[in-house]
PDB file of C-alpha atoms and ligand atoms in Angstrom:
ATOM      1  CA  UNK W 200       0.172   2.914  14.921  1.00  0.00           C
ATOM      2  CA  UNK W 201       1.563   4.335  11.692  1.00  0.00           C
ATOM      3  CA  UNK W 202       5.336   3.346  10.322  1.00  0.00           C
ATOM      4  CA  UNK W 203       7.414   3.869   7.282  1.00  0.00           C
ATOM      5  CA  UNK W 204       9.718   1.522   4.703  1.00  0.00           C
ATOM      6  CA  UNK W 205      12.044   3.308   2.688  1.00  0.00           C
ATOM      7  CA  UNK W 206      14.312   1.867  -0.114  1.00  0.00           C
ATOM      8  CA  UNK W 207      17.993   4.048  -0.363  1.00  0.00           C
ATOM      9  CA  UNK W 208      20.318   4.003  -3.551  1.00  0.00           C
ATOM     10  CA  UNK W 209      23.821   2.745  -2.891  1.00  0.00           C
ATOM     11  CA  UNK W 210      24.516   6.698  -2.289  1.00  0.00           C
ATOM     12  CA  UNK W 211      22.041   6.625   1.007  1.00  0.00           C
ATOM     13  CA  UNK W 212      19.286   8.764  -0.931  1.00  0.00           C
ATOM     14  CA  UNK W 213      15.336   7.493  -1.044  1.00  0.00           C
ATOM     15  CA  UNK W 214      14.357   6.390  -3.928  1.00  0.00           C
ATOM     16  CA  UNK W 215      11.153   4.538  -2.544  1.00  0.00           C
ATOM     17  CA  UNK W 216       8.830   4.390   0.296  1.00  0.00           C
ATOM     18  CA  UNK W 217       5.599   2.993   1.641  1.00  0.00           C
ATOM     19  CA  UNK W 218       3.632   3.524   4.704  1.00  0.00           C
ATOM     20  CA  UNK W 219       1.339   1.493   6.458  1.00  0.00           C
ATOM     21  CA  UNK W 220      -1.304   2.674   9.670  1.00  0.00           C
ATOM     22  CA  UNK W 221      -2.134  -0.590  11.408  1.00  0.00           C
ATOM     23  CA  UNK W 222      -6.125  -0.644  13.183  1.00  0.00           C
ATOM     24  CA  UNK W 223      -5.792  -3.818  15.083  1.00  0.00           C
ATOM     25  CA  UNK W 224      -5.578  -7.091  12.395  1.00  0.00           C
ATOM     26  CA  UNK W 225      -6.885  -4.174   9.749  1.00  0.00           C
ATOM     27  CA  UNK W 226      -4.194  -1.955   8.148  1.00  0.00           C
ATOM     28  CA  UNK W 227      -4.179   0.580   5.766  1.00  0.00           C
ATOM     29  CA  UNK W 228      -1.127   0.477   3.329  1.00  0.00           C
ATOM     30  CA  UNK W 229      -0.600   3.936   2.127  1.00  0.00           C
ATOM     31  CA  UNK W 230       1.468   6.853   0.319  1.00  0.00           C
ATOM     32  CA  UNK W 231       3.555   3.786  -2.164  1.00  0.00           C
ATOM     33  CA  UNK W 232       5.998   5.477  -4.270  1.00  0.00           C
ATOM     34  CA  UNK W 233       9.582   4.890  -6.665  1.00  0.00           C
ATOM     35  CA  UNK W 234      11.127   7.483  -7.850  1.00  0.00           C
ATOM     36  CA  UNK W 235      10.530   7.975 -11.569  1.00  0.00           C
ATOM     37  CA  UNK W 236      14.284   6.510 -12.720  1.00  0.00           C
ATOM     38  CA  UNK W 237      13.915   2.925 -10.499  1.00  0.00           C
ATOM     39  CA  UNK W 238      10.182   2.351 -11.600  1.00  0.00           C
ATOM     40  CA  UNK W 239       9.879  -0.849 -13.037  1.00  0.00           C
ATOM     41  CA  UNK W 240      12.576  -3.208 -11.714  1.00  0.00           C
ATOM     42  CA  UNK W 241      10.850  -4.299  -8.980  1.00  0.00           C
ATOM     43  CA  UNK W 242      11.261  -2.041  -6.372  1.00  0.00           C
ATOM     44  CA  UNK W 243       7.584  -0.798  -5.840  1.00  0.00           C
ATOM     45  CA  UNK W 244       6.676  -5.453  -5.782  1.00  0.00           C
ATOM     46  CA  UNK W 245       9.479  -5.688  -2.872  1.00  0.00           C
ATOM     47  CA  UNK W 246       8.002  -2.672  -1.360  1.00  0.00           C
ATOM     48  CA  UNK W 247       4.989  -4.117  -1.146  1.00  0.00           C
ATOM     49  CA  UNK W 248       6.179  -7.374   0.129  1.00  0.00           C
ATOM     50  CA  UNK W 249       8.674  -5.949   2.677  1.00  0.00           C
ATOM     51  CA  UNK W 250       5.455  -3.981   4.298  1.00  0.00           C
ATOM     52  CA  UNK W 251       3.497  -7.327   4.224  1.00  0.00           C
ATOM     53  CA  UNK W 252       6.053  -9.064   6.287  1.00  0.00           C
ATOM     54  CA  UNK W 253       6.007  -6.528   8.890  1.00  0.00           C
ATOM     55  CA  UNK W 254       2.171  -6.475   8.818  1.00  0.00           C
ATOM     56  CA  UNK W 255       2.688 -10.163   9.609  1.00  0.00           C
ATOM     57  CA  UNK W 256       4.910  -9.902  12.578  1.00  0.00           C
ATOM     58  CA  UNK W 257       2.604  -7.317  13.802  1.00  0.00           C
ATOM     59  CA  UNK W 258      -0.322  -9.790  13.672  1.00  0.00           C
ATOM     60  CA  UNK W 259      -2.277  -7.915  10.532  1.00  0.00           C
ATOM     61  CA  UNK W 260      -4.451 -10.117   8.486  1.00  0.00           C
ATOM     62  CA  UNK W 261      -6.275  -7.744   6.305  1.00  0.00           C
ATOM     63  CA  UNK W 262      -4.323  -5.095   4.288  1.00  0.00           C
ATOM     64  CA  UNK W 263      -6.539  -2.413   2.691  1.00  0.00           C
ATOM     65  CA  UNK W 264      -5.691   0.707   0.332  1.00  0.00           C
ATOM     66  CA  UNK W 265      -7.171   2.961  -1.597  1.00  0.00           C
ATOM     67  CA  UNK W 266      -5.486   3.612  -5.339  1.00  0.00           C
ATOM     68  CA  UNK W 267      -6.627   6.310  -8.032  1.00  0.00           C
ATOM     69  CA  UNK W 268      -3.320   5.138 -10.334  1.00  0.00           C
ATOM     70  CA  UNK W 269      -2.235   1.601  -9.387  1.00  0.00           C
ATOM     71  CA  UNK W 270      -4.921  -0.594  -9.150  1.00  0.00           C
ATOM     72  CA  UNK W 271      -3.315  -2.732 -12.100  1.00  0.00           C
ATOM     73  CA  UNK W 272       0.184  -3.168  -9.980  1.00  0.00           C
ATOM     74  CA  UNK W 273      -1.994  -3.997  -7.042  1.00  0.00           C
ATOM     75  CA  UNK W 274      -3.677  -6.762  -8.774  1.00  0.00           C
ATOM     76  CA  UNK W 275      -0.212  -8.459 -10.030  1.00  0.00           C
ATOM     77  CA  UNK W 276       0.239  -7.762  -6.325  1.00  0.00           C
ATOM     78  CA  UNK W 277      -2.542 -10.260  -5.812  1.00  0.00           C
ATOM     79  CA  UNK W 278      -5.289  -7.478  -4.143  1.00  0.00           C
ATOM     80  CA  UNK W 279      -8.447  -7.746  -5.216  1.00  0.00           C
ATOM     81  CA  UNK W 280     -10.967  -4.526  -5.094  1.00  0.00           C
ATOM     82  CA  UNK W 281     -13.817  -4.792  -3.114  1.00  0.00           C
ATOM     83  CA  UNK W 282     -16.506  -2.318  -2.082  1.00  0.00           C
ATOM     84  CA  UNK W 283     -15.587   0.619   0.264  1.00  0.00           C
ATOM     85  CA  UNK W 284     -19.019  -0.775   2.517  1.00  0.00           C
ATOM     86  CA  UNK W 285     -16.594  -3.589   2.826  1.00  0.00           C
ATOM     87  CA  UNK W 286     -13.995  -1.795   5.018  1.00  0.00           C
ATOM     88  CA  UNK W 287     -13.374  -1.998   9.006  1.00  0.00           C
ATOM     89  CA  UNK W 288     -15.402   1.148  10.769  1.00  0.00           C
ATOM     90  CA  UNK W 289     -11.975   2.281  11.961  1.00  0.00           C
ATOM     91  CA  UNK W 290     -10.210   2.187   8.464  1.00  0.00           C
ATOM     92  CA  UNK W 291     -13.140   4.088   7.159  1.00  0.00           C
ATOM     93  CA  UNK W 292     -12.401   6.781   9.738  1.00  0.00           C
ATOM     94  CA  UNK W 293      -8.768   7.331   8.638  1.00  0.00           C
ATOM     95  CA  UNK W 294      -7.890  10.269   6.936  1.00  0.00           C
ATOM     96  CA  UNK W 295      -7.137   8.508   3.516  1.00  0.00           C
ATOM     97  CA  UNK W 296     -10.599   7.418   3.130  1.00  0.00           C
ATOM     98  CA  UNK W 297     -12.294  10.652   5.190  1.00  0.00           C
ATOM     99  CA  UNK W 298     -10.383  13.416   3.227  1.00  0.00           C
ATOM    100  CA  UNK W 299      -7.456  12.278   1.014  1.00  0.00           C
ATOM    101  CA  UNK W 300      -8.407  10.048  -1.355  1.00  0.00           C
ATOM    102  CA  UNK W 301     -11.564  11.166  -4.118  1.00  0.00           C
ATOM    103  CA  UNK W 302     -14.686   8.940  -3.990  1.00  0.00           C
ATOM    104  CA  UNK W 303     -13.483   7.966  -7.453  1.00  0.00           C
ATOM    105  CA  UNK W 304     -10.751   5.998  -5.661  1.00  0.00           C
ATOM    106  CA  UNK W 305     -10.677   1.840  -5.998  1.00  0.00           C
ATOM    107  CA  UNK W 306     -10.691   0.302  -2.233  1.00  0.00           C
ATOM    108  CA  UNK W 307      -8.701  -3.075  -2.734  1.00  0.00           C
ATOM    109  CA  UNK W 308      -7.841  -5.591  -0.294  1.00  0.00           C
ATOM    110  CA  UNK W 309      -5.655  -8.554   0.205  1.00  0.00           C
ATOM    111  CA  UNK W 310      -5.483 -11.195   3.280  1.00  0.00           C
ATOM    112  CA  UNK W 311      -2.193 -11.628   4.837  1.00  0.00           C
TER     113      UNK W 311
HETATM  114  C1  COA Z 200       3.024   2.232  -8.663  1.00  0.00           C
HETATM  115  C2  COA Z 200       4.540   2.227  -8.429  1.00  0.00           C
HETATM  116  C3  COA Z 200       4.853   2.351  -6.957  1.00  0.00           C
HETATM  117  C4  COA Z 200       5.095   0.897  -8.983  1.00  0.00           C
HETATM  118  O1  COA Z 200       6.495   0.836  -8.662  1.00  0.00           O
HETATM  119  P1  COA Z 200       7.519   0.006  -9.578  1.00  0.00           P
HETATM  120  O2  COA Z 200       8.777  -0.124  -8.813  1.00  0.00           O
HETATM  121  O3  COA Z 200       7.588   0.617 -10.921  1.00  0.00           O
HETATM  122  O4  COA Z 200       6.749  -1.389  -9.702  1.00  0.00           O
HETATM  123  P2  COA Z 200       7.399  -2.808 -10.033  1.00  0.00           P
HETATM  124  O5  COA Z 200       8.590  -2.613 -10.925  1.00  0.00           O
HETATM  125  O6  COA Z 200       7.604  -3.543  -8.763  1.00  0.00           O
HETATM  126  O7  COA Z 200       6.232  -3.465 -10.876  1.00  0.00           O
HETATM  127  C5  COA Z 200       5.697  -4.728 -10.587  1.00  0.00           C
HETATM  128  C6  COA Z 200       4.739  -5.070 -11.718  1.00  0.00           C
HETATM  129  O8  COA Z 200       3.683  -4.095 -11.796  1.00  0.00           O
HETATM  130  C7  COA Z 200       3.685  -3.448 -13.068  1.00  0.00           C
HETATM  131  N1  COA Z 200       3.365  -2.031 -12.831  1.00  0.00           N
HETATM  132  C8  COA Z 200       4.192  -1.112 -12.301  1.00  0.00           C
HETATM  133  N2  COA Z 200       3.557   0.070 -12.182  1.00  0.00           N
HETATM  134  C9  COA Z 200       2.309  -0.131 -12.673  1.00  0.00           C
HETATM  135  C10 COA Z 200       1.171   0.708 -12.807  1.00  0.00           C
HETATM  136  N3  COA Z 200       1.174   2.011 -12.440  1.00  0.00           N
HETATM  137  N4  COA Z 200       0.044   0.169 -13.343  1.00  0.00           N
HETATM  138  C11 COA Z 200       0.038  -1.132 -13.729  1.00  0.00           C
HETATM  139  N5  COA Z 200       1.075  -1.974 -13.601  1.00  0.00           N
HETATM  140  C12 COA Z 200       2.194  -1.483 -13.078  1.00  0.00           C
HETATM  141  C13 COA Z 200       5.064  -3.672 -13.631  1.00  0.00           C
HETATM  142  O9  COA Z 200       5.065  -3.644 -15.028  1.00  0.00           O
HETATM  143  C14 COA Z 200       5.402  -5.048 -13.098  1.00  0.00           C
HETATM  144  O10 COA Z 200       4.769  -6.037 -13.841  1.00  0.00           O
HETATM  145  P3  COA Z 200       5.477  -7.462 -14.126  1.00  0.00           P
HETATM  146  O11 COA Z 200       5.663  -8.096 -12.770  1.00  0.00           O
HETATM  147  O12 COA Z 200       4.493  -8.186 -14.987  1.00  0.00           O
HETATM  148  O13 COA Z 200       6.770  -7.149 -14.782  1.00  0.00           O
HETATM  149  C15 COA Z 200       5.219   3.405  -9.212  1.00  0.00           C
HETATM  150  O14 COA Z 200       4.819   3.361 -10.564  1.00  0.00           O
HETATM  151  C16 COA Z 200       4.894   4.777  -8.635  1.00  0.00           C
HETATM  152  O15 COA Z 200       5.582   5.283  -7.735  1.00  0.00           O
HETATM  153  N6  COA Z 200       3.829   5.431  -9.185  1.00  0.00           N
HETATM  154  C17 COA Z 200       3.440   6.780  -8.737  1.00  0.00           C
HETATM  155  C18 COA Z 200       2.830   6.775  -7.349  1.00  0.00           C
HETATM  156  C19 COA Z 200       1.632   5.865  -7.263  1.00  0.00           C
HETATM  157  O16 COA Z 200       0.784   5.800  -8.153  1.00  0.00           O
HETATM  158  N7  COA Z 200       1.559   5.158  -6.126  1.00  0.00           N
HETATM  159  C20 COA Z 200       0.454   4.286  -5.795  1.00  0.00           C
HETATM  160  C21 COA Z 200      -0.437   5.005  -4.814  1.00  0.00           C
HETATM  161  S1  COA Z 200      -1.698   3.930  -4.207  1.00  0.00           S
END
């Protein structure tokens, strides 16, 4: 199961979103981004913490991602990285890890 958050302007247009696929209690958060002119108020932290909550309801307890760029906002974000051995079978399967993301990539993980 994969889902969406978006964050609008007060005009309706995006100006943030963050996806999540959920394996089970395993998740893989995925595709964070703010447009260039909201970065750094806060949006991409409530991003984050809006997708948590959901993860939550949906009875996730481990939240993994993989980050080439943001593996310092991650940390503030209290995720911690961790080996890509480290990772559920069926996370390692998904498409992030298989194709998308280089082996140069940091795997981090936080429990919900
Ligand atoms: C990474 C990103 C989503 C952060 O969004 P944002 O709205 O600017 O983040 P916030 O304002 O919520 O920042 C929260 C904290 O992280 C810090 N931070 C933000 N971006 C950071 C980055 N790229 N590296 C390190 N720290 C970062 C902020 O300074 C802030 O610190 P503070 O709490 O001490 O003030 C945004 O920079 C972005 O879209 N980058 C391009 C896409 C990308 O790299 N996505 C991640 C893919 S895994």
């Amino acid at each position: 199961m994969a889902s969406f958050l978006v964050a609008r302007d007060g005009s309706g247009k995006v100006i943030g979103a963050i996806g999540v696929e959920c394996y089970g209690r395993s998740a893989l958060l995925r595709s964070l981004v703010v447009s260039p002119g909201y970065r750094n108020r806060g949006l991409g932290a409530r991003l984050v913490a809006k997708l948590e909550a959901r993860c939550r309801s949906l009875a996730v307890t481990d939240l993994f991602l993989l980050t080439t760029t943001a593996r310092d906002f991650f940390s503030k974000q209290r995720y911690q990285s961790i080996g890509r051995g480290s990772v559920p079978v069926a996370l390692r399967a998904a498409a992030e890890f298989t194709r998308l993301c280089p082996d140069s990539a940091v795997c981090m993980t936080k429990s919900l």
